[in-house]
Amino acid sequence: MIFSDTGALLYSEFSQDSNTSMTAIADLGDGGPAAIVIDEPNNYSLKRWSAKHQRFQ
C-alpha cells in the first residue's frame, strides 16, 4: 500500500488483479514524479502518479 503525506490511500494491491504486483518504485531521472514498476504475467509496466486524475496511470 502507498499512502499520501496526508494519509490518503494512493495504491493498494488488495484491489488489483492477483496476476500483477508492484515490484519497485523508480526515479526515472527526468524530473517527473517517481514511477511504480508493475510486474505483469508477461512484461513489466511503469505507472506514474497523475495529480489531475488522482491515480497511477
mmCIF file of C-alpha atoms in Angstrom:
data_model
loop_
_atom_site.group_PDB
_atom_site.id
_atom_site.type_symbol
_atom_site.label_atom_id
_atom_site.label_comp_id
_atom_site.label_asym_id
_atom_site.label_seq_id
_atom_site.Cartn_x
_atom_site.Cartn_y
_atom_site.Cartn_z
ATOM 1 C CA MET A 1 0.000 0.000 0.000
ATOM 2 C CA ILE A 2 1.125 3.541 -0.736
ATOM 3 C CA PHE A 3 -0.251 6.479 1.240
ATOM 4 C CA SER A 4 -0.017 10.221 0.609
ATOM 5 C CA ASP A 5 1.564 12.541 3.154
ATOM 6 C CA THR A 6 -1.967 13.299 4.395
ATOM 7 C CA GLY A 7 -2.788 9.616 4.906
ATOM 8 C CA ALA A 8 -4.944 9.063 1.808
ATOM 9 C CA LEU A 9 -4.591 5.627 0.203
ATOM 10 C CA LEU A 10 -2.970 6.041 -3.235
ATOM 11 C CA TYR A 11 -2.262 2.433 -4.223
ATOM 12 C CA SER A 12 -3.183 -0.992 -2.879
ATOM 13 C CA GLU A 13 -2.600 -4.417 -4.358
ATOM 14 C CA PHE A 14 -5.641 -5.678 -2.459
ATOM 15 C CA SER A 15 -7.862 -4.215 -5.189
ATOM 16 C CA GLN A 16 -5.647 -5.302 -8.101
ATOM 17 C CA ASP A 17 -5.595 -8.345 -10.382
ATOM 18 C CA SER A 18 -3.867 -11.177 -8.499
ATOM 19 C CA ASN A 19 -1.574 -11.772 -11.519
ATOM 20 C CA THR A 20 0.114 -8.377 -11.116
ATOM 21 C CA SER A 21 2.203 -6.896 -8.335
ATOM 22 C CA MET A 22 4.177 -3.751 -7.632
ATOM 23 C CA THR A 23 7.870 -4.618 -7.816
ATOM 24 C CA ALA A 24 9.629 -1.286 -7.229
ATOM 25 C CA ILE A 25 9.438 2.482 -7.072
ATOM 26 C CA ALA A 26 11.704 4.099 -9.664
ATOM 27 C CA ASP A 27 13.052 7.615 -10.203
ATOM 28 C CA LEU A 28 13.293 7.894 -13.996
ATOM 29 C CA GLY A 29 15.603 10.906 -13.745
ATOM 30 C CA ASP A 30 13.521 13.155 -15.980
ATOM 31 C CA GLY A 31 12.192 15.492 -13.300
ATOM 32 C CA GLY A 32 8.766 13.858 -13.227
ATOM 33 C CA PRO A 33 7.234 12.068 -10.273
ATOM 34 C CA ALA A 34 8.525 8.652 -9.290
ATOM 35 C CA ALA A 35 7.015 5.672 -11.116
ATOM 36 C CA ILE A 36 5.892 2.328 -9.778
ATOM 37 C CA VAL A 37 7.088 -0.775 -11.609
ATOM 38 C CA ILE A 38 4.279 -3.293 -12.116
ATOM 39 C CA ASP A 39 5.177 -6.956 -12.710
ATOM 40 C CA GLU A 40 2.573 -8.454 -15.041
ATOM 41 C CA PRO A 41 2.469 -12.066 -16.289
ATOM 42 C CA ASN A 42 4.453 -11.417 -19.498
ATOM 43 C CA ASN A 43 6.053 -7.983 -19.013
ATOM 44 C CA TYR A 44 6.697 -5.010 -16.757
ATOM 45 C CA SER A 45 4.963 -1.652 -16.938
ATOM 46 C CA LEU A 46 5.618 1.767 -15.409
ATOM 47 C CA LYS A 47 2.858 3.863 -13.895
ATOM 48 C CA ARG A 48 3.206 7.437 -12.707
ATOM 49 C CA TRP A 49 1.004 9.354 -10.325
ATOM 50 C CA SER A 50 -1.385 11.715 -12.107
ATOM 51 C CA ALA A 51 -2.258 14.664 -9.870
ATOM 52 C CA LYS A 52 -5.059 15.589 -12.269
ATOM 53 C CA HIS A 53 -6.737 12.155 -12.124
ATOM 54 C CA GLN A 54 -5.575 11.250 -8.583
ATOM 55 C CA ARG A 55 -4.353 7.784 -9.603
ATOM 56 C CA PHE A 56 -1.403 5.920 -11.100
ATOM 57 C CA GLN A 57 -1.538 5.756 -14.904
#
